PDB file of C-alpha atoms in Angstrom:
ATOM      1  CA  UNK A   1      58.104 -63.850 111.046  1.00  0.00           C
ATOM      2  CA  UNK A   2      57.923 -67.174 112.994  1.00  0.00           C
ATOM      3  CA  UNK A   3      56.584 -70.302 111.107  1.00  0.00           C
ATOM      4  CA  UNK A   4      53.339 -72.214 111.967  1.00  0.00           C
ATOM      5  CA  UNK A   5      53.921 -75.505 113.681  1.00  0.00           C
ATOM      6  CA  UNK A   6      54.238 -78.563 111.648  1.00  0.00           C
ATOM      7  CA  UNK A   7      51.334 -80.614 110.203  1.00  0.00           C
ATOM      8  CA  UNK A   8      53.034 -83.679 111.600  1.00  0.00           C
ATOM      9  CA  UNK A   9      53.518 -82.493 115.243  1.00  0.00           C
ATOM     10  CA  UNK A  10      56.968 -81.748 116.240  1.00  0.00           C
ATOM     11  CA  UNK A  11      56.967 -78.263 117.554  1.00  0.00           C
ATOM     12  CA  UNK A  12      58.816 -75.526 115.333  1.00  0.00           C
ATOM     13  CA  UNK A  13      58.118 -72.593 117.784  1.00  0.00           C
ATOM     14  CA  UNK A  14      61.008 -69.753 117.265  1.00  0.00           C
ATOM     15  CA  UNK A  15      62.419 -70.934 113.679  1.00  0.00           C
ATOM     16  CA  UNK A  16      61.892 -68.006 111.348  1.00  0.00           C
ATOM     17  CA  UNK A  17      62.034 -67.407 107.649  1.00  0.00           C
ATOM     18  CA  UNK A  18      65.758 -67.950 107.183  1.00  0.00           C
ATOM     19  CA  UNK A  19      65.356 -71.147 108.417  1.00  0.00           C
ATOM     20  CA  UNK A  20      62.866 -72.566 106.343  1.00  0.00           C
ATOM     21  CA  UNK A  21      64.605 -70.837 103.639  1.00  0.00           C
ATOM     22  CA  UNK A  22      67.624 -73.231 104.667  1.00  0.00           C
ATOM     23  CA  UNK A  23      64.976 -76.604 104.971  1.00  0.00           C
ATOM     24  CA  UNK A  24      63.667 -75.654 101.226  1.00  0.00           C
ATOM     25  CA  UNK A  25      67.021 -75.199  99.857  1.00  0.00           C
ATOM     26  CA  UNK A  26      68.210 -78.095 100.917  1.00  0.00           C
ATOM     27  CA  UNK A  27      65.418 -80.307  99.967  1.00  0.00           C
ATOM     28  CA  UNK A  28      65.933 -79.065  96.700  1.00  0.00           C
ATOM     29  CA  UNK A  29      69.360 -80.168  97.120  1.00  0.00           C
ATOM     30  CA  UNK A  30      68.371 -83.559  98.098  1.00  0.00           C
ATOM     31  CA  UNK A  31      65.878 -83.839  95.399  1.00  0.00           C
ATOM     32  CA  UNK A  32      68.306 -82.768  92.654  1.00  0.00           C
ATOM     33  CA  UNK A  33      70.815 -85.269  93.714  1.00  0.00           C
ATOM     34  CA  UNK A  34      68.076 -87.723  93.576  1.00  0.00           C
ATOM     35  CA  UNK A  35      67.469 -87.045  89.807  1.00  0.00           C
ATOM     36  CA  UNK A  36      70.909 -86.785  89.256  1.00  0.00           C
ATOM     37  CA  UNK A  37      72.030 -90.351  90.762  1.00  0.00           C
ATOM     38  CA  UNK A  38      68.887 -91.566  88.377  1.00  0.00           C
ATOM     39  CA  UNK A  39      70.696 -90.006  85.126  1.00  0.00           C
ATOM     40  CA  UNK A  40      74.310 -92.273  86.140  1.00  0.00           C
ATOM     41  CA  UNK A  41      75.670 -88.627  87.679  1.00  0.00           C
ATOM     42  CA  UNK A  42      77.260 -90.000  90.686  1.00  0.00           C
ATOM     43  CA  UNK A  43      79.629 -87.359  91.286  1.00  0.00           C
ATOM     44  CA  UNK A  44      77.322 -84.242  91.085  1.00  0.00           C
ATOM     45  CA  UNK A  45      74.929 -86.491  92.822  1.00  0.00           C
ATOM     46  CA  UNK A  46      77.557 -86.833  96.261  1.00  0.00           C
ATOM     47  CA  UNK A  47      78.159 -83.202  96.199  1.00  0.00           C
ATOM     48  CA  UNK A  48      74.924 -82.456  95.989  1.00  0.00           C
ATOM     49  CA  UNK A  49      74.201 -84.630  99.068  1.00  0.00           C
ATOM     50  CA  UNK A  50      77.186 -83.873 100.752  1.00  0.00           C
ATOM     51  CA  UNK A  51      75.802 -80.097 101.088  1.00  0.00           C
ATOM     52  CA  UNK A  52      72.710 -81.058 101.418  1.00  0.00           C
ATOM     53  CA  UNK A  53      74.140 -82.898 104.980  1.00  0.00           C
ATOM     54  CA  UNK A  54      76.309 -79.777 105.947  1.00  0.00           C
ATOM     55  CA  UNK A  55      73.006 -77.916 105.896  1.00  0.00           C
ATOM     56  CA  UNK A  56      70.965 -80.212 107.890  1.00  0.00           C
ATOM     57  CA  UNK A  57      73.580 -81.092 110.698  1.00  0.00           C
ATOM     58  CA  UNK A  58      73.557 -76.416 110.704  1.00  0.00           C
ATOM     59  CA  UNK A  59      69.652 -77.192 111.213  1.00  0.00           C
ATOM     60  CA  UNK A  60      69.622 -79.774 113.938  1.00  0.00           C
ATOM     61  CA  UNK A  61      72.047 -77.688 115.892  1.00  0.00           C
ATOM     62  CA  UNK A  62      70.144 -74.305 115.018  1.00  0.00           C
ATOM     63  CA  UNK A  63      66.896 -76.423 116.478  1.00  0.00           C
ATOM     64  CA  UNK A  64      68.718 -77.956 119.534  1.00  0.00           C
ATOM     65  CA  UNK A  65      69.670 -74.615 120.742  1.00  0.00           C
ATOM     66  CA  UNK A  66      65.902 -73.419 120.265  1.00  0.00           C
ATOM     67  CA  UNK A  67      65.188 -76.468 122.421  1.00  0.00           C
ATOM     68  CA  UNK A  68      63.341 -78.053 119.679  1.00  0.00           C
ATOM     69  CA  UNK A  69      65.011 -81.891 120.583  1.00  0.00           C
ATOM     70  CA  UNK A  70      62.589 -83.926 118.486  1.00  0.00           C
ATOM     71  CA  UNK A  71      63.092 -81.864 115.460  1.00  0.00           C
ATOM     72  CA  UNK A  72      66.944 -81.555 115.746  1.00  0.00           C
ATOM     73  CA  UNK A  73      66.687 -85.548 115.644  1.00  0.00           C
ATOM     74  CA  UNK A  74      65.058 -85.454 112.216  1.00  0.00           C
ATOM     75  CA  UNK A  75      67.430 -83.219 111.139  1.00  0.00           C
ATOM     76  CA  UNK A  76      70.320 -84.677 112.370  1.00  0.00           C
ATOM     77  CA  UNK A  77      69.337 -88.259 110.701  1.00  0.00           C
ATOM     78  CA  UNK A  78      68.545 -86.943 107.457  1.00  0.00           C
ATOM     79  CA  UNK A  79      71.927 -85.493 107.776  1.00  0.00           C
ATOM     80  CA  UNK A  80      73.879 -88.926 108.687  1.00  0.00           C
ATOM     81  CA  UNK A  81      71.558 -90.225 105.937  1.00  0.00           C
ATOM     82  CA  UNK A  82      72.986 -87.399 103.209  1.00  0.00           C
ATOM     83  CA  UNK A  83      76.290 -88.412 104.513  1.00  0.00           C
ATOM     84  CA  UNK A  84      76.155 -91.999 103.535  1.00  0.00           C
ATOM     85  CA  UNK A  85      74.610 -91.331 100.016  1.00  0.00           C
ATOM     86  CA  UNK A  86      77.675 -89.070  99.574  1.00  0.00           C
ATOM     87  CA  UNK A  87      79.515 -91.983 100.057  1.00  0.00           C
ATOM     88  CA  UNK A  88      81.094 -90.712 103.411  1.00  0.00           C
ATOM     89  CA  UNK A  89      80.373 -93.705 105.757  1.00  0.00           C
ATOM     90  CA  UNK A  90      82.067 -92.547 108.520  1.00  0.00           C
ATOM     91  CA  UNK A  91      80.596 -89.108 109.065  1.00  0.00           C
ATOM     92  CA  UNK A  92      76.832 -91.627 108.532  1.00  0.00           C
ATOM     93  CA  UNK A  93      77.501 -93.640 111.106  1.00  0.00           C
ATOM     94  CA  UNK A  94      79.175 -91.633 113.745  1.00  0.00           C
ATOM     95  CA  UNK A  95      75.966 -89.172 113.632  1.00  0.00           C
ATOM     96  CA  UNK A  96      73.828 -92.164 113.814  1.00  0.00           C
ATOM     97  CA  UNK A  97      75.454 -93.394 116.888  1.00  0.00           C
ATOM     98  CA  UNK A  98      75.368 -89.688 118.454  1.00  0.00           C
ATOM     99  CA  UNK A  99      71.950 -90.278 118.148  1.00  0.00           C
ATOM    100  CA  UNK A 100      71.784 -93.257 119.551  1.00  0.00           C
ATOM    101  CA  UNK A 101      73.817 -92.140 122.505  1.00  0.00           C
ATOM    102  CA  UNK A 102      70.665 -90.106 123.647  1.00  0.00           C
ATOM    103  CA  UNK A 103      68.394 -91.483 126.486  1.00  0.00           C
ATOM    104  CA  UNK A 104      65.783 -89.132 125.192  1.00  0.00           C
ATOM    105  CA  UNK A 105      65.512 -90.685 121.403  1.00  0.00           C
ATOM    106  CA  UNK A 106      62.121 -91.945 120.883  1.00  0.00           C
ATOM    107  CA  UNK A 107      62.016 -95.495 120.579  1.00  0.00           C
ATOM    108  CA  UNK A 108      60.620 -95.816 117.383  1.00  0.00           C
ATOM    109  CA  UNK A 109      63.458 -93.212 115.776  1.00  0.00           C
ATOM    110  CA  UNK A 110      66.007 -95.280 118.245  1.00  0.00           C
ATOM    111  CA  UNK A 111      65.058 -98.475 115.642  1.00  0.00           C
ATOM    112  CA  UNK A 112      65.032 -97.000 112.794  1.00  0.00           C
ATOM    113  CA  UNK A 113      68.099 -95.074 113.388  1.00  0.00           C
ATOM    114  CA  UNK A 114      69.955 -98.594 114.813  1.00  0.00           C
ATOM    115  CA  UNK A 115      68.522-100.906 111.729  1.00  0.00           C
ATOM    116  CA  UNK A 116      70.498 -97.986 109.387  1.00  0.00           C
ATOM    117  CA  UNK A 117      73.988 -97.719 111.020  1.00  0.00           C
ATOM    118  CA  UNK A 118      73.595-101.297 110.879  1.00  0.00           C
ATOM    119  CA  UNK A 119      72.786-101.099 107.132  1.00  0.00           C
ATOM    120  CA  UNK A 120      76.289 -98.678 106.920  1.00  0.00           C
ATOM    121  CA  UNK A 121      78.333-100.569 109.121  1.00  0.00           C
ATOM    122  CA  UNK A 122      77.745-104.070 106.771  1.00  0.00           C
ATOM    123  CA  UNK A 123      78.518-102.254 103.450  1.00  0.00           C
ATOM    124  CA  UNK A 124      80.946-100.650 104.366  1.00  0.00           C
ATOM    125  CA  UNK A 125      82.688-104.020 105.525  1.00  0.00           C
ATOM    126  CA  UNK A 126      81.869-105.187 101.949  1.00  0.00           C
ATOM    127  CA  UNK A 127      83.270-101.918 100.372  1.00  0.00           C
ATOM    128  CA  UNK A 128      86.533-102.733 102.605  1.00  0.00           C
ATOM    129  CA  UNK A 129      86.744-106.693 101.473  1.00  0.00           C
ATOM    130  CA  UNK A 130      86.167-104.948  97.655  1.00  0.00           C
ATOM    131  CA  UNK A 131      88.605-102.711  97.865  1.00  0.00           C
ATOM    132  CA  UNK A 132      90.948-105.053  99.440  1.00  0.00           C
ATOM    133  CA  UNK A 133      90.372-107.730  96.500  1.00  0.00           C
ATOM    134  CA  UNK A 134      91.194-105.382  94.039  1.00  0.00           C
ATOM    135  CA  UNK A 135      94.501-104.029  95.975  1.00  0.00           C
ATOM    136  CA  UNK A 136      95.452-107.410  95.998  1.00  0.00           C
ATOM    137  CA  UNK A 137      94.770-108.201  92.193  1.00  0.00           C
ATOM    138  CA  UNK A 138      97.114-105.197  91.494  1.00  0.00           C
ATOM    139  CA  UNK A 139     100.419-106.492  93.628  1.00  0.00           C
TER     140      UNK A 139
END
């Protein structure tokens, strides 16, 4: 059965039910990490969000090959986005600058995309002076 197109626009022609049985699962995922960073859960939270980004970088592919670009974009942020509230700044940033590396990114996603590796690249400098203090304090 092949899903209606999206209320926002970007085309979904040719994803089927075992796809959106993949978006819904892990937006639950996403959600549930979001409730469980709220209750102090950090762990459970990054694991959460971690698979939550495995299963949206499967989805941006799975939509690239269908020729769906616009929507494999979406995918493939909210996946560099899962990534960095996993606490895995590398995998964040080097998706967000894949992105970036397309002509074909809209503009407005290109900005939004840019002002958030940004975002990554300067805590992730902090984390690094942080953990570098606190190496220190220990020698």
């Amino acid at each position: 059965m092949k899903i209606d197109p999206s209320p926002r626009g970007i085309r979904r022609q040719g994803l089927d039910a075992p796809f959106e049985a993949d978006e819904a699962r892990k937006s639950g995922l996403i959600l549930n990490a979001r409730v469980l960073r709220e209750q102090g859960r950090y762990e459970e939270a990054a694991a959460e969000f971690a698979e939550a980004a495995v299963i949206e970088e499967q989805l941006g592919d799975l939509c690239a090959a269908q020729g769906l670009t616009e929507k494999s974009f979406v995918h493939r942020f909210s996946a560099a986005s899962c990534w960095a509230q996993a606490g895995d700044f590398f995998h964040a940033i080097a998706l967000s600058d894949e992105l970036l590396a397309r002509a074909d990114l809209p503009d407005r996603l290109r900005q939004r995309i840019s002002r958030y590796a940004e975002t990554l690249r300067a805590r992730r400098a902090e984390w690094y002076s942080d953990l570098m203090l606190e190496a220190e304090a220990l020698s």
